[in-house]
Amino acid sequence: MNQQKQITKFIKHIVDNNYSAANTALQGIVNEKIKARIKNADMALTNKTTKKS
Amino acid sequence: MSNEISTILKEATKDILTEESLKAITEAFEKKVDEKVNLAVESALIKQDEEYSAKLEKVLEAIDADHTDKLTKIVSKIDEAHAAKFEHALKTIDESHSAKLEKLVSRYEGALKNEADTFKKNIVENVSSYLELYIDKAIPAQQIQEATQNTRSRKIINEIKRLVSLDETFVNENVKEALMDGKRQIDEANEKAATAAKESALLLEKVAIIERDLLLEKKIANLPAPKKAYMLRMLGEKDSKFINENFEYASDLYEKREEENLQVLKESTAPKTRGIDRVVTEDVKPATKSFMSKDEDSGEKYVAESYVSLLKNKLV
């Protein structure tokens, strides 16, 4: 799911005072962001290895 | 009238009655007549009143009815006119207000939608940026990089294990020794390589020295002894490249200095030989020899200094 949509959902849950759902949505967003960072680091490592080889 | 009655009575009675009686009768008669008249008048008045009252009531009723009708008609007409006008006004106001309200609603809906969209976009971006910053602070990029590298290394090792078909226990117990041995061999090989490189460098240095000596020997083989010594002093410690580049220059310099020294010697001997025919060349040779000899090195020093200064200038 698009991250913007996830954030919108998270805000909507907060507005609706549904903090449990907001917490779940926030965890999802943070997981996505960390996954993206790990992916970027992996790509950088792959590029580095390719250049070296 | 009373006079008429008294006259009638006087004539009727023929003076039977006295004046007083007549007067009394007249008064009584008049009184009675008055009473009767009064009664009749009252009766007539009452009757008239009643009649007039009845008529007046009828008239009033008729007027009332007429007025009521007229008023009703007027009111109904006014009502109709006002109702029509009111209806028209209401219709106009309704239409105008509806149009205005529609415009207002559409405008506010548009504004609300646009503003809401902008606000939503901004808030989403802000929340995203905040989360990025928080993650940056909580989990540094270096940590992620290290974790990624670890995971990748683990994957590679697992893959190698799978390919080599070695399990962890086997690696720990049996391959450890081989790995240690391999490491020791690598270390020894590295040490040997370093020693060999050092030796090679020394040998190369020696070869360079030998090459230089050979080159210099070859170049100065046919030179006279003083020049040979001079060239050895000048180029003895230099490398082959330097000798190749500067040998001719040093040689020329030596020749030039030699000529200058000869000239100086000639000039110094000129006053002594004035007016005497003498062969100059005979004296020059020993002088040159003594100038270039190792014992008297003032000329050599001069040449060396000039050469060094020229070299410096050239290098600079």
Tab-separated table of C-alpha atoms in Angstrom:
chain	number	residue	atom	x	y	z
A	1	MET	CA	0.000	0.000	0.000
A	2	ASN	CA	1.138	3.491	-0.715
A	3	GLN	CA	2.778	5.092	2.283
A	4	GLN	CA	0.747	8.296	1.913
A	5	LYS	CA	-2.450	6.284	2.134
A	6	GLN	CA	-1.146	4.532	5.212
A	7	ILE	CA	-0.355	7.863	6.880
A	8	THR	CA	-3.806	9.175	5.944
A	9	LYS	CA	-5.349	6.120	7.528
A	10	PHE	CA	-3.232	6.585	10.636
A	11	ILE	CA	-4.390	10.209	10.995
A	12	LYS	CA	-7.999	9.161	10.427
A	13	HIS	CA	-7.755	6.598	13.210
A	14	ILE	CA	-6.388	9.247	15.557
A	15	VAL	CA	-9.203	11.636	14.628
A	16	ASP	CA	-11.700	8.850	15.305
A	17	ASN	CA	-10.059	8.208	18.708
A	18	ASN	CA	-9.295	4.659	17.582
A	19	TYR	CA	-5.819	4.528	19.067
A	20	SER	CA	-5.404	0.773	18.761
A	21	ALA	CA	-5.896	0.893	14.995
A	22	ALA	CA	-3.692	4.019	14.823
A	23	ASN	CA	-0.921	2.132	16.614
A	24	THR	CA	-1.166	-0.743	14.142
A	25	ALA	CA	-1.089	1.663	11.200
A	26	LEU	CA	1.918	3.480	12.661
A	27	GLN	CA	3.778	0.191	13.091
A	28	GLY	CA	3.052	-0.606	9.457
A	29	ILE	CA	4.371	2.785	8.309
A	30	VAL	CA	7.558	2.513	10.368
A	31	ASN	CA	8.125	-1.047	9.140
A	32	GLU	CA	7.755	0.105	5.549
A	33	LYS	CA	10.202	2.939	6.082
A	34	ILE	CA	12.794	0.703	7.731
A	35	LYS	CA	12.343	-1.878	4.972
A	36	ALA	CA	12.978	0.848	2.383
A	37	ARG	CA	16.133	1.895	4.214
A	38	ILE	CA	17.387	-1.679	4.404
A	39	LYS	CA	16.644	-2.122	0.716
A	40	ASN	CA	18.603	1.036	-0.104
A	41	ALA	CA	21.554	-0.098	2.016
A	42	ASP	CA	21.451	-3.501	0.323
A	43	MET	CA	21.414	-1.862	-3.099
A	44	ALA	CA	24.362	0.354	-2.138
A	45	LEU	CA	26.266	-2.710	-0.921
A	46	THR	CA	25.473	-4.582	-4.140
A	47	ASN	CA	26.687	-1.642	-6.240
A	48	LYS	CA	29.854	-1.412	-4.149
A	49	THR	CA	30.536	-5.142	-4.557
A	50	THR	CA	29.851	-4.977	-8.306
A	51	LYS	CA	32.244	-2.044	-8.726
A	52	LYS	CA	34.940	-3.806	-6.728
A	53	SER	CA	34.574	-7.020	-8.734
B	1	MET	CA	-108.349	77.983	22.585
B	2	SER	CA	-109.419	78.620	26.220
B	3	ASN	CA	-111.045	81.774	25.032
B	4	GLU	CA	-112.888	79.771	22.348
B	5	ILE	CA	-114.220	77.266	24.903
B	6	SER	CA	-115.305	80.056	27.330
B	7	THR	CA	-117.006	81.749	24.463
B	8	ILE	CA	-118.797	78.543	23.423
B	9	LEU	CA	-119.838	77.812	26.985
B	10	LYS	CA	-121.094	81.381	27.527
B	11	GLU	CA	-123.143	81.154	24.464
B	12	ALA	CA	-124.432	77.668	25.317
B	13	THR	CA	-125.354	78.455	28.886
B	14	LYS	CA	-126.407	81.972	28.229
B	15	ASP	CA	-124.855	83.536	31.206
B	16	ILE	CA	-125.930	80.824	33.529
B	17	LEU	CA	-122.468	80.184	34.562
B	18	THR	CA	-120.321	82.698	36.190
B	19	GLU	CA	-117.072	83.872	34.979
B	20	GLU	CA	-115.298	81.927	37.648
B	21	SER	CA	-117.185	78.743	36.795
B	22	LEU	CA	-116.407	79.205	33.223
B	23	LYS	CA	-112.864	79.794	34.059
B	24	ALA	CA	-112.760	76.688	36.231
B	25	ILE	CA	-114.472	74.616	33.576
B	26	THR	CA	-112.170	75.973	30.942
B	27	GLU	CA	-109.173	75.278	33.118
B	28	ALA	CA	-110.426	71.787	33.863
B	29	PHE	CA	-111.204	71.193	30.256
B	30	GLU	CA	-107.879	72.511	29.172
B	31	LYS	CA	-106.187	70.436	31.812
B	32	LYS	CA	-107.943	67.336	30.637
B	33	VAL	CA	-107.221	68.118	27.038
B	34	ASP	CA	-103.642	68.711	27.855
B	35	GLU	CA	-103.492	65.379	29.642
B	36	LYS	CA	-105.127	63.650	26.718
B	37	VAL	CA	-102.909	65.431	24.274
B	38	ASN	CA	-99.909	64.560	26.316
B	39	LEU	CA	-100.974	60.962	26.432
B	40	ALA	CA	-101.654	60.901	22.729
B	41	VAL	CA	-98.416	62.613	21.999
B	42	GLU	CA	-96.504	60.239	24.256
B	43	SER	CA	-98.270	57.335	22.654
B	44	ALA	CA	-97.561	58.687	19.209
B	45	LEU	CA	-93.976	59.371	20.154
B	46	ILE	CA	-93.563	55.896	21.563
B	47	LYS	CA	-95.097	54.437	18.480
B	48	GLN	CA	-92.923	56.620	16.299
B	49	ASP	CA	-89.910	55.667	18.302
B	50	GLU	CA	-90.754	52.039	17.922
B	51	GLU	CA	-91.313	52.424	14.208
B	52	TYR	CA	-88.178	54.449	13.765
B	53	SER	CA	-86.277	52.038	15.920
B	54	ALA	CA	-87.432	49.150	13.817
B	55	LYS	CA	-86.645	51.011	10.658
B	56	LEU	CA	-83.315	52.114	12.020
B	57	GLU	CA	-82.513	48.575	12.998
B	58	LYS	CA	-83.439	47.435	9.518
B	59	VAL	CA	-81.417	50.218	8.000
B	60	LEU	CA	-78.497	49.464	10.282
B	61	GLU	CA	-78.753	45.810	9.543
B	62	ALA	CA	-78.867	46.536	5.845
B	63	ILE	CA	-75.955	48.936	6.137
B	64	ASP	CA	-74.090	46.436	8.239
B	65	ALA	CA	-74.781	43.692	5.806
B	66	ASP	CA	-73.821	45.905	2.924
B	67	HIS	CA	-70.708	47.135	4.672
B	68	THR	CA	-69.869	43.644	5.723
B	69	ASP	CA	-70.216	42.466	2.166
B	70	LYS	CA	-68.205	45.355	0.896
B	71	LEU	CA	-65.575	44.901	3.577
B	72	THR	CA	-65.451	41.206	2.888
B	73	LYS	CA	-65.059	41.918	-0.789
B	74	ILE	CA	-62.405	44.552	-0.106
B	75	VAL	CA	-60.591	42.304	2.308
B	76	SER	CA	-60.782	39.389	-0.060
B	77	LYS	CA	-59.555	41.565	-2.895
B	78	ILE	CA	-56.752	42.974	-0.749
B	79	ASP	CA	-55.963	39.484	0.434
B	80	GLU	CA	-55.822	38.193	-3.089
B	81	ALA	CA	-53.653	41.083	-4.265
B	82	HIS	CA	-51.398	40.825	-1.264
B	83	ALA	CA	-51.257	37.072	-1.550
B	84	ALA	CA	-50.292	37.354	-5.199
B	85	LYS	CA	-47.702	40.000	-4.458
B	86	PHE	CA	-46.447	38.089	-1.479
B	87	GLU	CA	-46.267	34.938	-3.494
B	88	HIS	CA	-44.394	36.721	-6.249
B	89	ALA	CA	-42.061	38.310	-3.753
B	90	LEU	CA	-41.535	35.006	-2.033
B	91	LYS	CA	-40.882	33.316	-5.353
B	92	THR	CA	-38.405	36.002	-6.385
B	93	ILE	CA	-36.676	35.937	-3.020
B	94	ASP	CA	-36.595	32.155	-3.094
B	95	GLU	CA	-35.091	32.072	-6.570
B	96	SER	CA	-32.544	34.765	-5.767
B	97	HIS	CA	-31.606	33.230	-2.458
B	98	SER	CA	-31.472	29.746	-3.945
B	99	ALA	CA	-29.122	30.915	-6.683
B	100	LYS	CA	-26.998	32.766	-4.156
B	101	LEU	CA	-27.001	29.806	-1.821
B	102	GLU	CA	-26.063	27.463	-4.628
B	103	LYS	CA	-23.157	29.724	-5.577
B	104	LEU	CA	-22.133	30.017	-1.960
B	105	VAL	CA	-22.365	26.286	-1.447
B	106	SER	CA	-20.358	25.492	-4.564
B	107	ARG	CA	-17.733	28.070	-3.671
B	108	TYR	CA	-17.407	26.882	-0.098
B	109	GLU	CA	-17.364	23.274	-1.205
B	110	GLY	CA	-14.577	24.058	-3.657
B	111	ALA	CA	-12.627	26.047	-1.098
B	112	LEU	CA	-13.181	23.392	1.516
B	113	LYS	CA	-12.099	20.655	-0.825
B	114	ASN	CA	-8.986	22.503	-1.995
B	115	GLU	CA	-8.011	23.601	1.483
B	116	ALA	CA	-8.749	20.184	2.875
B	117	ASP	CA	-6.626	18.583	0.157
B	118	THR	CA	-3.744	20.973	0.784
B	119	PHE	CA	-4.010	20.501	4.522
B	120	LYS	CA	-4.169	16.743	4.133
B	121	LYS	CA	-1.136	16.739	1.861
B	122	ASN	CA	0.811	18.962	4.231
B	123	ILE	CA	-0.029	16.960	7.295
B	124	VAL	CA	0.853	13.681	5.573
B	125	GLU	CA	4.200	15.125	4.435
B	126	ASN	CA	4.905	16.495	7.892
B	127	VAL	CA	4.089	13.203	9.569
B	128	SER	CA	6.257	11.364	7.029
B	129	SER	CA	9.177	13.761	7.575
B	130	TYR	CA	8.817	13.498	11.327
B	131	LEU	CA	8.855	9.700	11.156
B	132	GLU	CA	11.912	9.793	8.874
B	133	LEU	CA	13.734	12.035	11.330
B	134	TYR	CA	12.692	9.883	14.260
B	135	ILE	CA	13.887	6.736	12.511
B	136	ASP	CA	17.145	8.507	11.622
B	137	LYS	CA	17.647	9.327	15.267
B	138	ALA	CA	16.504	5.985	16.653
B	139	ILE	CA	18.210	3.734	14.091
B	140	PRO	CA	21.344	5.348	12.593
B	141	ALA	CA	22.126	4.651	8.949
B	142	GLN	CA	25.428	3.050	9.902
B	143	GLN	CA	23.620	0.518	12.065
B	144	ILE	CA	21.304	-0.398	9.211
B	145	GLN	CA	24.289	-0.691	6.900
B	146	GLU	CA	26.088	-2.967	9.336
B	147	ALA	CA	22.983	-5.101	9.809
B	148	THR	CA	22.546	-5.370	6.059
B	149	GLN	CA	26.155	-6.318	5.637
B	150	ASN	CA	25.851	-8.928	8.376
B	151	THR	CA	22.755	-10.400	6.794
B	152	ARG	CA	24.404	-10.467	3.417
B	153	SER	CA	27.535	-12.074	4.840
B	154	ARG	CA	25.428	-14.634	6.667
B	155	LYS	CA	23.593	-15.425	3.446
B	156	ILE	CA	26.866	-15.776	1.577
B	157	ILE	CA	28.309	-18.047	4.272
B	158	ASN	CA	25.165	-20.174	4.291
B	159	GLU	CA	25.345	-20.412	0.539
B	160	ILE	CA	29.013	-21.417	0.710
B	161	LYS	CA	28.145	-23.979	3.372
B	162	ARG	CA	25.400	-25.322	1.199
B	163	LEU	CA	27.688	-25.499	-1.831
B	164	VAL	CA	30.552	-27.104	0.065
B	165	SER	CA	28.110	-29.270	1.996
B	166	LEU	CA	29.709	-28.544	5.331
B	167	ASP	CA	27.632	-28.178	8.406
B	168	GLU	CA	28.558	-25.901	11.267
B	169	THR	CA	29.816	-28.663	13.586
B	170	PHE	CA	32.078	-30.056	10.928
B	171	VAL	CA	33.393	-26.598	10.171
B	172	ASN	CA	34.014	-25.933	13.836
B	173	GLU	CA	35.809	-29.205	14.558
B	174	ASN	CA	37.595	-30.336	11.420
B	175	VAL	CA	37.945	-27.390	9.126
B	176	LYS	CA	39.139	-25.057	11.854
B	177	GLU	CA	42.604	-26.652	11.835
B	178	ALA	CA	42.806	-26.477	8.062
B	179	LEU	CA	41.737	-22.871	8.149
B	180	MET	CA	44.349	-22.078	10.787
B	181	ASP	CA	46.986	-23.865	8.712
B	182	GLY	CA	45.905	-21.979	5.643
B	183	LYS	CA	46.137	-18.708	7.537
B	184	ARG	CA	49.612	-19.598	8.794
B	185	GLN	CA	50.684	-20.430	5.260
B	186	ILE	CA	49.280	-17.203	3.965
B	187	ASP	CA	51.093	-15.270	6.690
B	188	GLU	CA	54.369	-17.034	5.878
B	189	ALA	CA	53.904	-16.392	2.199
B	190	ASN	CA	53.252	-12.740	2.951
B	191	GLU	CA	56.411	-12.522	5.040
B	192	LYS	CA	58.423	-14.207	2.290
B	193	ALA	CA	56.977	-11.867	-0.277
B	194	ALA	CA	57.918	-8.871	1.874
B	195	THR	CA	61.504	-10.186	2.310
B	196	ALA	CA	61.770	-10.904	-1.411
B	197	ALA	CA	60.512	-7.411	-2.219
B	198	LYS	CA	63.110	-5.921	0.137
B	199	GLU	CA	65.854	-8.007	-1.413
B	200	SER	CA	64.665	-7.101	-4.874
B	201	ALA	CA	64.795	-3.420	-3.972
B	202	LEU	CA	68.340	-3.782	-2.676
B	203	LEU	CA	69.386	-5.688	-5.787
B	204	LEU	CA	67.804	-3.086	-8.011
B	205	GLU	CA	69.710	-0.416	-6.146
B	206	LYS	CA	72.947	-2.335	-6.578
B	207	VAL	CA	72.253	-2.857	-10.265
B	208	ALA	CA	71.592	0.838	-10.673
B	209	ILE	CA	74.928	1.642	-8.987
B	210	ILE	CA	76.756	-0.851	-11.179
B	211	GLU	CA	75.082	0.473	-14.282
B	212	ARG	CA	76.020	3.996	-13.273
B	213	ASP	CA	79.637	3.038	-12.646
B	214	LEU	CA	79.820	1.195	-15.941
B	215	LEU	CA	78.330	4.091	-17.833
B	216	LEU	CA	80.638	6.572	-16.201
B	217	GLU	CA	83.672	4.355	-16.823
B	218	LYS	CA	82.684	3.995	-20.447
B	219	LYS	CA	82.201	7.719	-20.858
B	220	ILE	CA	85.423	8.779	-19.169
B	221	ALA	CA	87.604	5.921	-20.501
B	222	ASN	CA	89.256	8.042	-23.205
B	223	LEU	CA	89.531	11.247	-21.213
B	224	PRO	CA	92.768	12.608	-19.801
B	225	ALA	CA	93.477	11.839	-16.160
B	226	PRO	CA	92.632	15.291	-14.685
B	227	LYS	CA	89.395	15.514	-16.584
B	228	LYS	CA	88.644	11.935	-15.644
B	229	ALA	CA	89.140	12.753	-11.991
B	230	TYR	CA	87.056	15.893	-12.325
B	231	MET	CA	84.220	14.004	-14.020
B	232	LEU	CA	84.360	11.266	-11.398
B	233	ARG	CA	84.095	13.843	-8.628
B	234	MET	CA	81.215	15.625	-10.351
B	235	LEU	CA	79.165	12.618	-11.468
B	236	GLY	CA	80.414	9.785	-9.255
B	237	GLU	CA	77.444	9.871	-6.913
B	238	LYS	CA	74.747	10.552	-9.516
B	239	ASP	CA	72.458	8.068	-11.213
B	240	SER	CA	72.616	6.936	-14.837
B	241	LYS	CA	69.936	9.278	-16.063
B	242	PHE	CA	71.621	12.279	-14.517
B	243	ILE	CA	74.962	11.215	-15.980
B	244	ASN	CA	73.442	10.824	-19.445
B	245	GLU	CA	71.783	14.201	-19.241
B	246	ASN	CA	74.658	16.181	-17.731
B	247	PHE	CA	77.845	14.509	-18.890
B	248	GLU	CA	78.281	16.749	-21.931
B	249	TYR	CA	77.489	19.818	-19.895
B	250	ALA	CA	80.036	18.926	-17.216
B	251	SER	CA	82.609	18.183	-19.870
B	252	ASP	CA	82.002	21.529	-21.594
B	253	LEU	CA	82.160	23.296	-18.297
B	254	TYR	CA	85.479	21.696	-17.522
B	255	GLU	CA	86.836	22.773	-20.911
B	256	LYS	CA	85.592	26.280	-20.451
B	257	ARG	CA	87.108	26.614	-16.975
B	258	GLU	CA	90.315	25.186	-18.281
B	259	GLU	CA	90.418	27.817	-21.004
B	260	GLU	CA	89.673	30.550	-18.494
B	261	ASN	CA	92.427	29.330	-16.210
B	262	LEU	CA	94.849	29.314	-19.090
B	263	GLN	CA	93.820	32.829	-19.914
B	264	VAL	CA	94.345	33.919	-16.312
B	265	LEU	CA	97.723	32.309	-16.243
B	266	LYS	CA	98.683	33.974	-19.510
B	267	GLU	CA	97.697	37.351	-18.148
B	268	SER	CA	99.538	36.791	-14.883
B	269	THR	CA	102.715	35.930	-16.746
B	270	ALA	CA	102.453	38.778	-19.283
B	271	PRO	CA	104.444	41.576	-17.391
B	272	LYS	CA	107.400	39.273	-16.677
B	273	THR	CA	107.780	38.327	-20.272
B	274	ARG	CA	107.378	41.825	-21.683
B	275	GLY	CA	109.972	42.455	-24.369
B	276	ILE	CA	111.330	38.941	-24.175
B	277	ASP	CA	110.712	36.425	-26.853
B	278	ARG	CA	109.649	33.298	-25.083
B	279	VAL	CA	107.497	30.369	-25.988
B	280	VAL	CA	104.483	30.624	-23.723
B	281	THR	CA	103.194	27.136	-24.314
B	282	GLU	CA	106.074	25.591	-22.469
B	283	ASP	CA	105.138	27.359	-19.208
B	284	VAL	CA	101.465	26.744	-19.514
B	285	LYS	CA	101.562	23.022	-19.257
B	286	PRO	CA	103.135	22.771	-15.804
B	287	ALA	CA	100.945	25.576	-14.561
B	288	THR	CA	97.847	23.749	-15.739
B	289	LYS	CA	99.040	20.569	-14.228
B	290	SER	CA	99.723	22.202	-10.894
B	291	PHE	CA	96.349	23.995	-10.974
B	292	MET	CA	94.474	20.811	-11.617
B	293	SER	CA	96.483	18.722	-9.153
B	294	LYS	CA	94.857	17.461	-6.003
B	295	ASP	CA	97.295	19.238	-3.724
B	296	GLU	CA	96.408	22.700	-4.975
B	297	ASP	CA	92.591	22.442	-5.214
B	298	SER	CA	91.702	26.151	-5.267
B	299	GLY	CA	90.968	26.012	-9.002
B	300	GLU	CA	89.142	22.769	-8.625
B	301	LYS	CA	87.110	24.244	-5.849
B	302	TYR	CA	86.311	27.229	-7.991
B	303	VAL	CA	85.244	25.008	-10.881
B	304	ALA	CA	83.191	22.807	-8.579
B	305	GLU	CA	81.449	25.806	-7.008
B	306	SER	CA	80.687	27.354	-10.368
B	307	TYR	CA	79.447	24.039	-11.670
B	308	VAL	CA	77.243	23.534	-8.636
B	309	SER	CA	75.851	27.046	-8.920
B	310	LEU	CA	75.159	26.540	-12.618
B	311	LEU	CA	73.479	23.239	-11.879
B	312	LYS	CA	71.383	24.855	-9.186
B	313	ASN	CA	70.328	27.580	-11.574
B	314	LYS	CA	69.472	24.992	-14.154
B	315	LEU	CA	67.478	22.915	-11.712
B	316	VAL	CA	65.662	25.935	-10.344
